[in-house]
Amino acid sequence: MMSAVSPRRPSPRKGFVLSMHVVTWNVASASPTVDLSDLLQLNNRDLNLDMYIIGLQEMNSGIISLLSDAAFEDPWSSFFMDMLSPLNFVKICQVRMLGLLLLVFVKYQHLPYIQIISTRSTPTGLYGYWGNKGGVNVCLKLYGYYVSIVNCHLPPHMANNNQRLEHFDRILESQTFEGDDIPNILDHDLILWFGDMNFRIEDFGLLFVQDCVTRQYYRELWEKDQLFIAKSHDPLLREFQEGALLFPPTYKFDRHSNNYDTSEKKRKPAWTDRILWRLKRQPQVSPLVSSLPTSYFSLTLKSYVSHMMYSISDHKPVTGTFSLELNPLMAVPLITIMPEYLWTMENDMLISYASTPEFLSSPWDWIGLYKVGMRHINDYVSYVWVGDNQVSFGNNPNQVYINLSAIPDTEDQFLLCYYSNNLHSVVGISQPFKIPHRCYLRDDEVCEPELRWE
């Protein structure tokens, strides 16, 4: 029975550690035609990731492409799901605004501890009416902590630095939330902000910048980076942290090569693609203290790199891998699906579950049956409305039936997930199990095979 969090990687001071991988990439209308294993660090056996946060800019946003993506899954989302779902990652959020796309994937074990609070799109192009520039974001509660994630595309060109900073502020100011119990974004425990920010390198000429890049003298260029300069005099921007830029500028390349712009324009290389974060101020923890305070949330950057091997765009993708240590404020799921009470009878499965006292159910809550390796929350093989199919009321455990007649006999592993309409999130999940082959009986026979838990 999954009744509490069992941290897979506890720290010496008993913190719960999650590993997150953040991707930002201006794909310049390209399709996902290459192997992205390196981008997603799938070949790194030392990593045991819990969460992927992926932000793309300049996806194909032509009218035909947008109509197709509205009717079907867009190619990039489908491509990432194809790669990550076999590894037990589930897409929990997708926010799209023209060429901007934000995706969040988590290992399914974490689903009951993540609530989607809000999603939002903030257009800043054409005086705030066009979404070719701007930001998309999701606000979620992660083990009880508020986390805001923003993918942005800011105005281009060297001369538009003030406009970039203005759009940064405008996107931040637009993050208001309904409900008195949701704090202002600046009071959230973590803001992850990334994208094609379009900041350029000032003063230095093209040949000097190219020479520094060739010699890997990146420090000489940092001091003239517009974002670095802006942080020195903007108090709010100064609160956002970034890793050291120890990789070549990620813009602008000739497509299908690692050569910087050889066109007539010969644009100067720049670190346009960035990953920033801002932590809410935490109380100082003495290394002599053996345990962490009740509320503790700390983020550590483990890797900040570009990926030169990808050349389908004029930008190189950038990734940041983080270690998030926290003391869970939410350690017990709102719904516990109880394996000892799960039975199949002919074509029905009896599901028993218990809820915490603070959980507010809705008539629109439902329980879905999924194959392990599901792509997203609507990827169920069967579901049941809790309110319409409940066979016991007011007691724990509650019980409902789900019909299995449409499910073929298979050796696949399955999961049950309880979806809360009020919270727009999964609030309970079973352990993986196999459904035994159904019995075909005479009228006077009884068959009640118990589910086999893995």
PDB file of C-alpha atoms in Angstrom, residues 13 284-292:
ATOM      1  CA  ARG A  13      20.274  14.944   7.089  1.00  0.00           C
ATOM      2  CA  GLN A 284      20.428  29.286   7.261  1.00  0.00           C
ATOM      3  CA  VAL A 285      21.020  25.679   8.274  1.00  0.00           C
ATOM      4  CA  SER A 286      24.088  24.946  10.341  1.00  0.00           C
ATOM      5  CA  PRO A 287      26.179  21.982   9.164  1.00  0.00           C
ATOM      6  CA  LEU A 288      26.323  20.920  12.800  1.00  0.00           C
ATOM      7  CA  VAL A 289      22.540  20.350  12.885  1.00  0.00           C
ATOM      8  CA  SER A 290      21.742  16.685  12.284  1.00  0.00           C
ATOM      9  CA  SER A 291      18.238  17.219  10.817  1.00  0.00           C
ATOM     10  CA  LEU A 292      16.662  19.739   8.484  1.00  0.00           C
TER      11      LEU A 292
END
